[in-house]
C-alpha positions as MATLAB code, in Angstrom:
seq = 'MSPFPPSASSTAEAVKALMLGQDAFSQLLGLRVDEVGPGYCRLHFAVRPDMLNGFGALHGGVTFSAADTAFAFACNSHGRQSVGLSVTADYLEAGRVGDVLTVEAREVSLKHKIGVYQVRVTNQLGAELLLFKGTAYRTSHEILPKTS';
ca = [
      14.805  -11.920  -14.663;
      12.323   -9.150  -12.904;
      11.579   -9.548   -9.408;
       8.064   -8.517   -9.539;
       4.911  -10.366  -11.054;
       4.794  -10.273  -15.325;
       1.106   -8.737  -15.403;
       2.533   -6.162  -12.776;
       5.741   -5.756  -14.513;
       3.764   -5.398  -18.397;
       1.709   -2.453  -16.251;
       4.875   -0.554  -15.287;
       6.823   -0.961  -18.506;
       3.816    0.346  -20.699;
       2.964    2.989  -17.997;
       6.886    4.148  -18.300;
       6.980    4.348  -22.718;
       4.329    6.488  -22.738;
       5.460    8.705  -19.890;
       9.364    8.214  -21.207;
       8.061    8.841  -25.049;
       6.536   11.941  -24.175;
       9.023   13.555  -21.551;
      11.383   15.959  -23.757;
      13.041   16.826  -20.936;
      13.624   13.865  -19.044;
      15.525   13.371  -22.652;
      17.780   16.225  -22.683;
      18.871   15.825  -19.360;
      19.657   11.601  -20.938;
      18.240    9.685  -18.265;
      18.278    6.155  -18.741;
      15.942    3.948  -17.118;
      17.301    0.773  -16.172;
      14.565   -0.741  -14.211;
       9.983    0.190  -13.832;
       7.865   -2.551  -11.707;
       5.247   -1.650   -9.143;
       6.357    1.231   -7.048;
       9.103    0.872   -8.314;
      11.839    2.934  -10.607;
      15.746    2.708  -10.522;
      17.433    5.208  -14.010;
      21.210    6.567  -14.168;
      22.846    9.584  -16.105;
      25.727   10.696  -16.460;
      26.393   14.505  -15.720;
      28.381   16.774  -18.337;
      29.593   19.940  -17.815;
      26.279   22.218  -19.179;
      24.753   20.229  -15.987;
      26.775   22.496  -13.964;
      26.335   25.765  -11.670;
      28.619   28.443  -11.275;
      30.998   26.823   -8.572;
      31.757   23.557  -11.122;
      29.464   21.535   -9.073;
      26.012   19.544  -10.489;
      23.435   21.021  -10.292;
      20.691   21.380   -7.696;
      17.617   21.404  -10.118;
      19.460   18.985  -12.590;
      19.601   15.985   -9.413;
      16.261   17.204   -7.973;
      14.551   16.609  -11.683;
      16.644   12.966  -12.335;
      14.725   11.922   -8.785;
      11.546   13.722   -9.753;
      11.702   11.520  -13.017;
      12.142    8.247  -10.929;
       9.472    9.616   -8.434;
       6.935    9.903  -11.513;
       7.270    6.499  -13.024;
       7.255    5.124   -9.467;
       3.719    6.818   -8.535;
       2.325    6.237  -12.145;
       3.629    2.539  -12.168;
       0.350    0.720  -10.705;
      -1.649    2.086  -13.499;
      -3.039    5.272  -12.452;
      -2.747    8.656  -12.967;
      -0.942   10.148   -9.863;
       0.422   13.709   -9.201;
       3.120   14.809   -7.006;
       1.713   16.413   -3.810;
       4.752   17.619   -1.699;
       8.050   16.977   -1.984;
      11.471   17.430    0.331;
      14.632   16.854   -0.707;
      18.518   16.880    1.137;
      21.521   17.956   -0.739;
      24.192   15.602    1.134;
      26.700   15.914   -1.686;
      27.168   17.395   -5.061;
      28.022   15.757   -8.377;
      31.104   16.070  -10.863;
      31.134   16.571  -14.344;
      31.924   12.195  -15.318;
      30.270   11.101  -12.307;
      27.247    8.285  -13.034;
      25.054    8.951  -10.702;
      21.949    5.623   -9.811;
      18.975    7.495   -9.371;
      16.318    4.591   -7.656;
      12.638    5.195   -6.111;
      10.892    2.924   -3.582;
       7.208    3.135   -2.377;
       6.726    3.369    1.367;
       2.920    3.120    1.298;
       0.598    3.058   -1.547;
      -3.314    3.692    0.350;
      -6.040    3.989   -2.303;
      -5.649    7.659   -2.577;
      -2.382    8.753   -1.603;
       1.362    7.122   -2.236;
       5.329    8.090   -0.476;
       8.026    6.714   -2.091;
      11.746    7.266   -1.460;
      14.022    8.298   -3.833;
      18.160    7.901   -3.228;
      20.752    9.125   -5.925;
      23.700    7.820   -5.848;
      27.297    8.372   -8.047;
      29.170    5.222   -8.920;
      31.477    5.083   -5.712;
      28.329    4.342   -3.943;
      27.943    7.966   -2.373;
      24.212    9.654   -2.175;
      24.251   12.667   -2.986;
      20.563   13.371   -3.125;
      17.171   11.792   -0.234;
      14.016   12.836   -1.936;
      10.396   11.963   -0.144;
       8.016   12.149   -2.429;
       3.748   12.285   -1.386;
       1.621   11.608   -4.535;
      -2.046   11.811   -5.289;
      -4.004    8.961   -7.222;
      -6.276    9.687   -9.002;
      -9.297    7.576  -10.534;
      -7.898    8.095  -14.430;
      -6.265    5.118  -15.554;
      -3.225    5.945  -17.838;
      -3.865    2.918  -20.014;
      -6.734    2.290  -22.005;
      -8.663   -0.854  -21.104;
      -8.517   -4.329  -23.521;
     -10.723   -6.226  -23.950;
];
């Protein structure tokens, strides 16, 4: 059972379905969304050989992209189109082939025009691979059509 109110959860789910259906890159990475709610997203993916850099470690761009996707789902979950203004990313450890990584985005602050999110990427052993902070600009554009 979701810890989020039903109407807020249904908005977040509808936005996720719309965004994911049009996001070929996230599909290419094999990202699987486990849960979304207001200001929240948790997803996971398995590290494949084609995701490695020249040293045999998970390419930082893959890790960043997965974090950016969770950030996008979390900041758009309220139903207003949001775009990233700035992000910082601290790489703490490298992923390896066969790792299953969990990416969890949480809203830290939500104001009328700005939202701040913290994203953590961990492996199946709980080791932190990436700490990501994103700031989003909240436009006035409603993502979902109004229902009468």
